[in-house]
């Protein structure tokens, strides 16, 4: 099975969207700190951005 950059980008985008929803509740319940939630979102957004750039570059080739 081949996994393309576009597949990985879509997965990272879905994960980012999910985390944005769930982290709000986790912070409200005291399960994680806001700082940790912010950092995790920043990291996942950076991963998604890497794949966005890779997909854009592949489309130019």
Short mmCIF file of N, CA and C in Angstrom, two decimals:
data_model
loop_
_atom_site.label_atom_id
_atom_site.label_comp_id
_atom_site.label_asym_id
_atom_site.label_seq_id
_atom_site.Cartn_x
_atom_site.Cartn_y
_atom_site.Cartn_z
N UNK A 1 0.84 -1.18 0.00
CA UNK A 1 0.00 0.00 0.00
C UNK A 1 0.88 1.24 0.00
N UNK A 2 0.61 2.13 -0.90
CA UNK A 2 1.35 3.38 -0.99
C UNK A 2 0.57 4.48 -0.29
N UNK A 3 1.29 5.23 0.50
CA UNK A 3 0.68 6.36 1.20
C UNK A 3 1.30 7.63 0.64
N UNK A 4 0.48 8.43 0.02
CA UNK A 4 0.98 9.65 -0.62
C UNK A 4 1.08 10.80 0.39
N UNK A 5 1.78 11.82 -0.03
CA UNK A 5 1.86 13.03 0.80
C UNK A 5 0.48 13.64 0.98
N UNK A 6 -0.35 13.56 -0.06
CA UNK A 6 -1.71 14.10 0.04
C UNK A 6 -2.52 13.32 1.08
N UNK A 7 -2.34 11.99 1.11
CA UNK A 7 -3.03 11.17 2.12
C UNK A 7 -2.59 11.58 3.53
N UNK A 8 -1.28 11.75 3.70
CA UNK A 8 -0.75 12.13 5.01
C UNK A 8 -1.21 13.53 5.40
N UNK A 9 -1.28 14.44 4.43
CA UNK A 9 -1.76 15.79 4.70
C UNK A 9 -3.21 15.75 5.18
N UNK A 10 -4.04 15.00 4.49
CA UNK A 10 -5.45 14.90 4.88
C UNK A 10 -5.60 14.31 6.27
N UNK A 11 -4.80 13.30 6.58
CA UNK A 11 -4.85 12.70 7.91
C UNK A 11 -4.41 13.71 8.98
N UNK A 12 -3.35 14.43 8.71
CA UNK A 12 -2.87 15.44 9.67
C UNK A 12 -3.90 16.55 9.86
N UNK A 13 -4.57 16.94 8.78
CA UNK A 13 -5.62 17.96 8.88
C UNK A 13 -6.79 17.46 9.73
N UNK A 14 -7.19 16.19 9.52
CA UNK A 14 -8.27 15.62 10.34
C UNK A 14 -7.87 15.56 11.81
N UNK A 15 -6.63 15.16 12.07
CA UNK A 15 -6.15 15.06 13.44
C UNK A 15 -6.11 16.44 14.09
N UNK A 16 -5.67 17.44 13.37
CA UNK A 16 -5.63 18.80 13.90
C UNK A 16 -7.04 19.28 14.25
N UNK A 17 -7.97 19.04 13.36
CA UNK A 17 -9.37 19.43 13.62
C UNK A 17 -9.92 18.72 14.86
N UNK A 18 -9.62 17.43 14.98
CA UNK A 18 -10.06 16.65 16.14
C UNK A 18 -9.45 17.21 17.42
N UNK A 19 -8.16 17.45 17.40
CA UNK A 19 -7.48 17.96 18.59
C UNK A 19 -8.01 19.32 19.01
N UNK A 20 -8.32 20.15 18.04
CA UNK A 20 -8.87 21.47 18.38
C UNK A 20 -10.18 21.32 19.16
N UNK A 21 -10.97 20.33 18.80
CA UNK A 21 -12.25 20.09 19.51
C UNK A 21 -12.02 19.47 20.87
N UNK A 22 -11.22 18.44 20.93
CA UNK A 22 -11.10 17.65 22.16
C UNK A 22 -10.25 18.36 23.23
N UNK A 23 -9.23 19.11 22.82
CA UNK A 23 -8.37 19.74 23.81
C UNK A 23 -9.11 20.77 24.64
N UNK A 24 -10.09 21.42 24.07
CA UNK A 24 -10.89 22.39 24.83
C UNK A 24 -11.51 21.68 26.04
N UNK A 25 -12.10 20.52 25.78
CA UNK A 25 -12.73 19.76 26.88
C UNK A 25 -11.70 19.24 27.87
N UNK A 26 -10.56 18.79 27.37
CA UNK A 26 -9.54 18.26 28.28
C UNK A 26 -8.99 19.36 29.19
N UNK A 27 -8.84 20.56 28.65
CA UNK A 27 -8.38 21.69 29.47
C UNK A 27 -9.45 22.04 30.51
N UNK A 28 -10.70 22.10 30.07
CA UNK A 28 -11.79 22.42 31.00
C UNK A 28 -11.87 21.43 32.15
N UNK A 29 -11.60 20.16 31.87
CA UNK A 29 -11.67 19.11 32.90
C UNK A 29 -10.38 18.99 33.70
N UNK A 30 -9.38 19.78 33.36
CA UNK A 30 -8.13 19.75 34.09
C UNK A 30 -7.25 18.56 33.74
N UNK A 31 -7.52 17.90 32.63
CA UNK A 31 -6.74 16.73 32.23
C UNK A 31 -5.40 17.13 31.61
N UNK A 32 -5.37 18.29 30.94
CA UNK A 32 -4.14 18.85 30.40
C UNK A 32 -4.17 20.36 30.63
N UNK A 33 -3.00 20.95 30.59
CA UNK A 33 -2.93 22.40 30.76
C UNK A 33 -3.16 23.09 29.41
N UNK A 34 -3.52 24.34 29.47
CA UNK A 34 -3.69 25.12 28.23
C UNK A 34 -2.38 25.20 27.49
N UNK A 35 -1.28 25.34 28.23
CA UNK A 35 0.03 25.42 27.60
C UNK A 35 0.35 24.15 26.82
N UNK A 36 0.04 22.99 27.39
CA UNK A 36 0.28 21.73 26.69
C UNK A 36 -0.62 21.61 25.46
N UNK A 37 -1.87 21.98 25.60
CA UNK A 37 -2.81 21.94 24.48
C UNK A 37 -2.30 22.84 23.35
N UNK A 38 -1.87 24.04 23.70
CA UNK A 38 -1.37 24.98 22.69
C UNK A 38 -0.14 24.41 21.98
N UNK A 39 0.77 23.81 22.74
CA UNK A 39 1.99 23.25 22.17
C UNK A 39 1.67 22.08 21.23
N UNK A 40 0.79 21.19 21.66
CA UNK A 40 0.42 20.05 20.85
C UNK A 40 -0.26 20.49 19.55
N UNK A 41 -1.11 21.50 19.64
CA UNK A 41 -1.76 22.04 18.44
C UNK A 41 -0.73 22.67 17.51
N UNK A 42 0.22 23.37 18.09
CA UNK A 42 1.28 23.99 17.30
C UNK A 42 2.09 22.92 16.56
N UNK A 43 2.41 21.85 17.25
CA UNK A 43 3.17 20.76 16.64
C UNK A 43 2.39 20.09 15.51
N UNK A 44 1.13 19.77 15.76
CA UNK A 44 0.33 19.11 14.73
C UNK A 44 0.11 20.03 13.54
N UNK A 45 -0.06 21.32 13.79
CA UNK A 45 -0.21 22.27 12.69
C UNK A 45 1.07 22.33 11.87
N UNK A 46 2.22 22.25 12.52
CA UNK A 46 3.50 22.27 11.81
C UNK A 46 3.64 21.02 10.94
N UNK A 47 3.21 19.88 11.45
CA UNK A 47 3.25 18.65 10.67
C UNK A 47 2.34 18.78 9.45
N UNK A 48 1.13 19.26 9.67
CA UNK A 48 0.19 19.45 8.55
C UNK A 48 0.76 20.44 7.54
N UNK A 49 1.39 21.49 8.00
CA UNK A 49 1.98 22.49 7.11
C UNK A 49 3.10 21.88 6.27
N UNK A 50 3.91 21.03 6.88
CA UNK A 50 4.95 20.34 6.11
C UNK A 50 4.34 19.56 4.95
N UNK A 51 3.27 18.85 5.22
CA UNK A 51 2.61 18.08 4.16
C UNK A 51 1.91 18.98 3.15
N UNK A 52 1.35 20.10 3.60
CA UNK A 52 0.74 21.04 2.66
C UNK A 52 1.78 21.52 1.64
N UNK A 53 2.95 21.87 2.16
CA UNK A 53 4.04 22.34 1.29
C UNK A 53 4.50 21.23 0.35
N UNK A 54 4.61 20.02 0.87
CA UNK A 54 5.06 18.90 0.04
C UNK A 54 4.06 18.63 -1.09
N UNK A 55 2.78 18.66 -0.76
CA UNK A 55 1.74 18.42 -1.77
C UNK A 55 1.77 19.55 -2.81
N UNK A 56 1.91 20.77 -2.37
CA UNK A 56 1.97 21.90 -3.31
C UNK A 56 3.17 21.77 -4.22
N UNK A 57 4.30 21.36 -3.68
CA UNK A 57 5.51 21.19 -4.48
C UNK A 57 5.34 20.07 -5.50
N UNK A 58 4.72 18.98 -5.08
CA UNK A 58 4.49 17.86 -6.00
C UNK A 58 3.57 18.24 -7.15
N UNK A 59 2.64 19.13 -6.89
CA UNK A 59 1.72 19.58 -7.95
C UNK A 59 2.44 20.43 -8.99
N UNK A 60 3.55 21.05 -8.61
CA UNK A 60 4.30 21.88 -9.54
C UNK A 60 5.18 21.05 -10.47
N UNK A 61 5.46 19.83 -10.07
CA UNK A 61 6.36 18.97 -10.86
C UNK A 61 5.62 18.27 -11.97
#
